[in-house]
């Protein structure tokens, strides 16, 4: 009885013999030209095949006899025409652009020449007529197959032509240029009998006038018997004639084609090829000299040539061959046999599939993307691959479970993992799977479990290692250790493109799963440590060293957690980030935030003090250096604080605004602290010592002055560096009120403005101190200008030389803003000293020369600073004083009287009013007569003991220098009355008419109280400018009709201005002394009224009048 094993062996043998016969048939009946290389000839390959299949010589000969009878029929010529090039076009021929081309393909049976053997040259008599040799006839088989292209000489088209006789048939390929679409339609519609030869095409190609017809570009003729039996793809020559190439013919271009001859496809060809490949691979293992039984490479040259011949003759594409070989290797890997397929062999097989597919892909744009990415394989081929690949994946799961480490993936570990799973990934990448298949999902679940297990194990081990051995207060060292561990975690959680892509092949989002697993361990530990840190800082609140150290550690931990959180968030979509516990890390540091701000302030002031201590001994500084190291260090400290705050990046708007306000206030206080320190340094270095007789500005002083400005300049950067507007907008959004954000910004701006004002005051004070030191030298130089050598134009040179020397140093070394303050202060100080040292009571020429010196100084200062405010209050005051003192005595009198005339304000105390008329009559020779009539007075003050007065009026033309020949005139005395009626008229003859227009010339009305025993008391004064007196119509009667004038009586006091200058000049000028005495008599003879104070009421007087 036959056992199952024997039956299986028998069936296997039958199948092997069937495959053997198929291969043997393709070798002994080559479809085309055979190889002539030794070892690859058909006979050599049949011997190699017999050895491979372990067939005896006797059986082998029997198989050959049988297969010789089975000559293949139903042959096909497979033609793939890609493109053509035209190198040398014919004469009078031009290729049109763009080119519409045609390619016509057909098989032609070329028969032998017809000649009678009876009339051969040997047997025929000499006198017989010579027989002409008839031309060979060509059998055009069927209608040509045509392909058209509108993109030049590129077609990429396949043809299958039925072959009748390999030995006699030829492939004819003609290339045309189409000039009219109608001709092609006519050619395609010709009946079969008319298109049996190329005459019709030739006739069309001759119709090239007016751009019509087809133009023949060239032709190629390939005998089928010359095509290799394994197929060939190469460039073939294009000739002018369609005939065979001779010496007279010319090659004008080339055409690229793939040609092969095959039998019509059988249903079991793929199974036979698969079986043959199995057998040949097994044979390759047996032929190895070593006992390793390892498949490291693909098939040998002989085996591959046998398979190629079979595949070509049975229309098995190169892609199908590569897939079948890969399937065989995967199948051999899975089976529990002594054969071991190495990863090298599998990689080569996969690369072969990929490269073959790349070369077979059609050009972009000819087909859709979906079709272009799909391999042209049969369902049988795909099914065989999936089956073998599935079994291979199952066999690899053990390696995944027991031999692979998925975390952490560093350079070496990833290389090891890629080496172990690289082939598996490549198999999954092949586009031969369904969209979802169970084996990949099972593999993904296995890898995912392995990733979580490896990550958790690594996290637990490393978190155990950070625990400090200190029994008490171990939170600080453990936090430092956690920071170190987090830096490692950041590296492991930062996506690497190669790792992401590799594990994406298995359907694994590696970094999201790693981040989630790490987060569950790290967040728990970090939160626990921060709770302990809060307790620690409360415990050691009064010990600054502990607070500083713990704050630095907690801030470092915060920033490290922030980096890790941002990286982990990047590994998730926006909707999945809520899964991360670490996303709430900011809430763990609320208590620590206050200590960070305190530490910022302490560290900042400490750093400033250290920087200033280093600066105090610096003496040698180059002219180009404008700031010392201390200011640069302080600005660096401020920038570091702002940078650390940006790294903190607190999301809670309320907390963030509180912190920003604190930091802004901290920096403002630090700027003021630095400015105060600078003042202290200058004071300690005796820069404010007034005992020094000579003082010059040096570089060190300039740099010290610059430091304050340099440090305070950072205040303008706070708005940007601390992101005020962003935080204010977050506040407005949080509280749903724009007013909240605006108030926050106003508060911050107010802090900056107050600090700037205080710094400006300190800077001005410092500048004033420096200029005050220089003022001693300025006074000495100014003494020459104002007292000793004031007449010399060069008397200002020593002062300008001193200022030039010091201002040159200031300009080179001082900051622009500080230099501006310094020059302004020097200008004001210089003119103050000039005014202080200016002599009084001098004649006008002294003040005129001094005014020229002032202008010289102004030009000097403007040359150093064009934007200098030379018209400040101090400057205007001295200019006004010099201008006034430069006037003549007469001009000063006129100015004084003009002010009296223009004084229209109501007097504070009522001294009565006087009513009068005034006018003038023109006389001959440019003279006029002035008429004045004093009508009465009202509400005069009582100056006698009785409460009444004895008033009279004195009329004078002022100033007396202009009216020296005209004496004063007065009315009669009216006794015991406060409302006297005078009705007294006066005339002043021979007054120059030009004096009527003189500014300040006036009629003075003085009211006195007569006293018999003492000097008459002054009651009040009124002044009428001469320019306001009307002209009369030539007689005295007109004067009576002139309207009256009511003037209030005033008691002038000693005032500044012209009168003071006249007073100062009175020692050297008699006219000034006389005018001043008159005025002083009025000032000194003002007796208090005895009838009580009365308010001024001009309306009442007008009604009475």
Short mmCIF file of C-alpha atoms in Angstrom, two decimals, residues 823-1068:
data_model
loop_
_atom_site.label_atom_id
_atom_site.label_comp_id
_atom_site.label_asym_id
_atom_site.label_seq_id
_atom_site.Cartn_x
_atom_site.Cartn_y
_atom_site.Cartn_z
CA UNK A 823 26.64 122.09 26.33
CA UNK A 824 23.29 123.62 27.33
CA UNK A 825 24.36 123.83 30.95
CA UNK A 826 27.75 125.33 29.99
CA UNK A 827 26.01 127.99 27.89
CA UNK A 828 23.61 128.97 30.65
CA UNK A 829 26.36 128.97 33.27
CA UNK A 830 28.64 131.10 31.09
CA UNK A 831 26.03 133.80 30.47
CA UNK A 832 24.96 133.74 34.14
CA UNK A 833 28.52 134.41 35.16
CA UNK A 834 28.76 137.10 32.48
CA UNK A 835 25.68 138.80 33.88
CA UNK A 836 26.91 138.48 37.44
CA UNK A 837 30.30 140.03 36.60
CA UNK A 838 28.89 142.74 34.33
CA UNK A 839 29.53 146.22 35.77
CA UNK A 840 26.58 148.54 36.42
CA UNK A 841 26.18 152.27 35.85
CA UNK A 842 28.52 152.31 32.85
CA UNK A 843 28.04 154.35 29.75
CA UNK A 844 26.29 152.76 26.74
CA UNK A 845 29.52 151.96 24.84
CA UNK A 846 30.52 149.46 27.57
CA UNK A 847 27.31 147.52 27.19
CA UNK A 848 27.46 147.66 23.40
CA UNK A 849 30.91 146.03 23.41
CA UNK A 850 29.76 143.49 25.96
CA UNK A 851 26.80 142.64 23.72
CA UNK A 852 29.24 141.92 20.89
CA UNK A 853 31.15 139.57 23.20
CA UNK A 854 27.86 137.82 23.99
CA UNK A 855 27.17 137.29 20.28
CA UNK A 856 30.68 135.88 19.86
CA UNK A 857 30.06 133.38 22.64
CA UNK A 858 26.71 132.42 21.11
CA UNK A 859 28.36 131.68 17.76
CA UNK A 860 31.05 129.66 19.52
CA UNK A 861 28.50 127.44 21.32
CA UNK A 862 26.38 127.02 18.19
CA UNK A 863 29.44 125.77 16.34
CA UNK A 864 29.61 122.90 18.84
CA UNK A 865 25.89 122.21 19.01
CA UNK A 866 23.57 123.50 16.29
CA UNK A 867 20.44 122.45 18.19
CA UNK A 868 21.52 124.45 21.26
CA UNK A 869 18.77 126.57 22.82
CA UNK A 870 20.66 129.88 22.87
CA UNK A 871 17.46 131.82 23.52
CA UNK A 872 16.72 130.38 26.95
CA UNK A 873 15.36 132.52 29.79
CA UNK A 874 18.83 133.37 31.11
CA UNK A 875 20.00 134.37 27.65
CA UNK A 876 16.94 136.53 26.98
CA UNK A 877 17.35 138.28 30.33
CA UNK A 878 20.97 139.33 29.76
CA UNK A 879 20.21 140.36 26.18
CA UNK A 880 17.36 142.58 27.37
CA UNK A 881 19.57 144.06 30.05
CA UNK A 882 22.45 144.75 27.66
CA UNK A 883 20.09 146.21 25.07
CA UNK A 884 18.51 148.53 27.65
CA UNK A 885 21.85 149.67 29.04
CA UNK A 886 23.08 150.36 25.53
CA UNK A 887 20.40 153.02 25.03
CA UNK A 888 21.02 156.81 25.48
CA UNK A 889 19.64 158.67 28.47
CA UNK A 890 17.07 160.42 26.31
CA UNK A 891 15.86 157.10 24.89
CA UNK A 892 15.58 155.66 28.37
CA UNK A 893 13.45 158.63 29.46
CA UNK A 894 11.20 158.23 26.44
CA UNK A 895 10.83 154.50 27.10
CA UNK A 896 9.91 155.17 30.70
CA UNK A 897 7.31 157.79 29.77
CA UNK A 898 5.96 155.56 27.03
CA UNK A 899 5.32 152.85 29.61
CA UNK A 900 3.47 155.40 31.76
CA UNK A 901 1.30 156.35 28.78
CA UNK A 902 0.57 152.70 27.97
CA UNK A 903 -0.35 151.79 31.52
CA UNK A 904 -4.10 151.49 31.18
CA UNK A 905 -4.81 149.17 34.08
CA UNK A 906 -7.19 150.33 36.80
CA UNK A 907 -5.31 151.60 39.89
CA UNK A 908 -5.71 149.57 43.04
CA UNK A 909 -6.51 152.77 45.07
CA UNK A 910 -8.64 155.66 43.91
CA UNK A 911 -6.79 159.00 43.92
CA UNK A 912 -9.40 160.83 41.90
CA UNK A 913 -9.67 161.91 38.30
CA UNK A 914 -8.77 164.97 36.35
CA UNK A 915 -10.74 166.38 33.38
CA UNK A 916 -8.96 168.37 30.69
CA UNK A 917 -8.74 169.25 27.03
CA UNK A 918 -5.66 169.29 24.78
CA UNK A 919 -4.89 170.19 21.18
CA UNK A 920 -2.35 171.90 18.98
CA UNK A 921 -2.30 174.51 16.21
CA UNK A 922 0.33 174.43 13.49
CA UNK A 923 2.57 177.51 13.22
CA UNK A 924 5.14 178.55 10.65
CA UNK A 925 8.62 177.05 10.21
CA UNK A 926 7.64 173.62 11.52
CA UNK A 927 6.46 174.70 14.93
CA UNK A 928 3.19 174.14 16.74
CA UNK A 929 1.43 175.62 19.76
CA UNK A 930 0.03 173.14 22.28
CA UNK A 931 -3.16 174.16 24.15
CA UNK A 932 -4.09 172.52 27.45
CA UNK A 933 -7.14 173.35 29.55
CA UNK A 934 -7.54 171.84 33.02
CA UNK A 935 -11.29 171.74 33.66
CA UNK A 936 -11.65 170.19 37.11
CA UNK A 937 -10.81 167.25 39.32
CA UNK A 938 -13.05 164.86 41.20
CA UNK A 939 -12.73 162.64 44.25
CA UNK A 940 -9.25 163.77 45.16
CA UNK A 941 -7.85 162.21 48.34
CA UNK A 942 -7.93 164.29 51.49
CA UNK A 943 -4.38 164.87 52.66
CA UNK A 944 -4.88 167.58 55.35
CA UNK A 945 -5.88 166.86 58.91
CA UNK A 946 -9.33 168.19 58.11
CA UNK A 947 -9.89 165.48 55.53
CA UNK A 948 -9.73 167.95 52.65
CA UNK A 949 -6.98 169.16 50.32
CA UNK A 950 -5.84 172.43 48.77
CA UNK A 951 -5.26 171.14 45.22
CA UNK A 952 -3.54 172.75 42.25
CA UNK A 953 -2.28 171.30 38.92
CA UNK A 954 1.15 171.56 37.27
CA UNK A 955 1.42 171.04 33.48
CA UNK A 956 4.81 170.02 32.03
CA UNK A 957 6.03 168.71 28.68
CA UNK A 958 8.26 165.66 29.18
CA UNK A 959 11.04 164.78 28.89
CA UNK A 960 12.56 168.14 29.72
CA UNK A 961 15.61 167.39 27.52
CA UNK A 962 13.37 167.83 24.47
CA UNK A 963 11.54 170.91 25.81
CA UNK A 964 14.31 172.81 27.58
CA UNK A 965 12.92 176.31 26.70
CA UNK A 966 9.42 175.52 27.93
CA UNK A 967 8.74 175.88 31.60
CA UNK A 968 6.08 174.17 33.66
CA UNK A 969 2.74 175.97 34.17
CA UNK A 970 0.27 175.57 37.00
CA UNK A 971 -3.29 176.42 37.98
CA UNK A 972 -4.46 178.44 40.89
CA UNK A 973 -4.89 176.80 44.31
CA UNK A 974 -8.45 175.75 45.28
CA UNK A 975 -8.64 175.42 49.08
CA UNK A 976 -10.52 172.91 51.26
CA UNK A 977 -12.02 170.77 48.50
CA UNK A 978 -11.80 167.33 47.00
CA UNK A 979 -13.58 168.29 43.78
CA UNK A 980 -11.90 171.46 42.56
CA UNK A 981 -12.94 173.32 39.40
CA UNK A 982 -10.04 175.05 37.64
CA UNK A 983 -11.04 175.97 34.08
CA UNK A 984 -7.47 177.09 33.50
CA UNK A 985 -5.96 177.19 30.00
CA UNK A 986 -2.27 176.98 29.10
CA UNK A 987 -0.26 177.39 25.93
CA UNK A 988 3.17 176.00 25.00
CA UNK A 989 4.62 177.88 22.04
CA UNK A 990 7.38 177.01 19.58
CA UNK A 991 7.19 173.21 19.92
CA UNK A 992 8.78 171.32 17.06
CA UNK A 993 6.06 169.50 15.12
CA UNK A 994 8.26 166.42 14.77
CA UNK A 995 8.18 165.94 18.54
CA UNK A 996 4.46 165.26 18.35
CA UNK A 997 5.27 161.89 16.77
CA UNK A 998 8.09 161.06 19.21
CA UNK A 999 7.33 157.83 21.09
CA UNK A 1000 7.32 158.71 24.81
CA UNK A 1001 6.93 162.53 24.47
CA UNK A 1002 3.99 163.48 26.63
CA UNK A 1003 2.06 166.14 28.56
CA UNK A 1004 2.51 165.48 32.28
CA UNK A 1005 -0.34 166.52 34.64
CA UNK A 1006 0.75 166.63 38.30
CA UNK A 1007 -1.79 167.31 41.06
CA UNK A 1008 -0.43 168.67 44.37
CA UNK A 1009 -1.91 169.57 47.77
CA UNK A 1010 -0.69 172.98 48.82
CA UNK A 1011 0.93 173.16 52.27
CA UNK A 1012 1.99 176.44 53.80
CA UNK A 1013 4.53 175.13 56.28
CA UNK A 1014 5.92 172.06 54.54
CA UNK A 1015 6.60 170.78 51.05
CA UNK A 1016 3.49 170.39 48.94
CA UNK A 1017 2.11 166.84 48.99
CA UNK A 1018 1.92 164.86 45.77
CA UNK A 1019 -1.70 163.79 45.02
CA UNK A 1020 -1.43 161.99 41.70
CA UNK A 1021 -0.20 162.01 38.14
CA UNK A 1022 -1.67 161.62 34.66
CA UNK A 1023 0.17 161.51 31.32
CA UNK A 1024 -1.10 162.27 27.78
CA UNK A 1025 1.13 161.19 24.85
CA UNK A 1026 1.69 164.03 22.40
CA UNK A 1027 0.87 161.71 19.53
CA UNK A 1028 -2.72 161.44 20.80
CA UNK A 1029 -3.39 165.24 20.92
CA UNK A 1030 -5.74 166.33 18.11
CA UNK A 1031 -4.97 169.15 15.72
CA UNK A 1032 -7.19 172.26 15.98
CA UNK A 1033 -8.73 174.14 13.03
CA UNK A 1034 -6.52 177.21 13.30
CA UNK A 1035 -8.15 179.27 16.10
CA UNK A 1036 -8.79 179.20 19.85
CA UNK A 1037 -12.55 178.91 19.44
CA UNK A 1038 -12.11 175.47 17.92
CA UNK A 1039 -10.26 174.44 21.08
CA UNK A 1040 -13.34 175.18 23.19
CA UNK A 1041 -15.38 172.76 21.09
CA UNK A 1042 -12.80 169.99 21.54
CA UNK A 1043 -14.11 167.09 23.68
CA UNK A 1044 -12.59 166.65 27.11
CA UNK A 1045 -10.47 163.81 28.48
CA UNK A 1046 -10.94 162.12 31.87
CA UNK A 1047 -7.80 160.58 33.30
CA UNK A 1048 -7.37 158.72 36.57
CA UNK A 1049 -4.70 159.98 38.87
CA UNK A 1050 -1.97 157.45 39.73
CA UNK A 1051 0.90 157.33 42.13
CA UNK A 1052 3.79 155.59 40.32
CA UNK A 1053 6.37 153.59 42.21
CA UNK A 1054 10.07 152.90 41.60
CA UNK A 1055 10.14 150.20 38.89
CA UNK A 1056 12.65 148.06 37.00
CA UNK A 1057 13.64 148.79 33.44
CA UNK A 1058 14.61 152.18 32.07
CA UNK A 1059 14.23 154.01 35.36
CA UNK A 1060 16.58 151.56 37.10
CA UNK A 1061 19.17 152.02 34.36
CA UNK A 1062 18.83 155.81 34.73
CA UNK A 1063 19.30 155.39 38.45
CA UNK A 1064 22.48 153.34 37.91
CA UNK A 1065 23.72 155.85 35.33
CA UNK A 1066 22.88 158.93 37.43
CA UNK A 1067 26.37 159.04 38.95
CA UNK A 1068 27.93 159.74 35.55
#
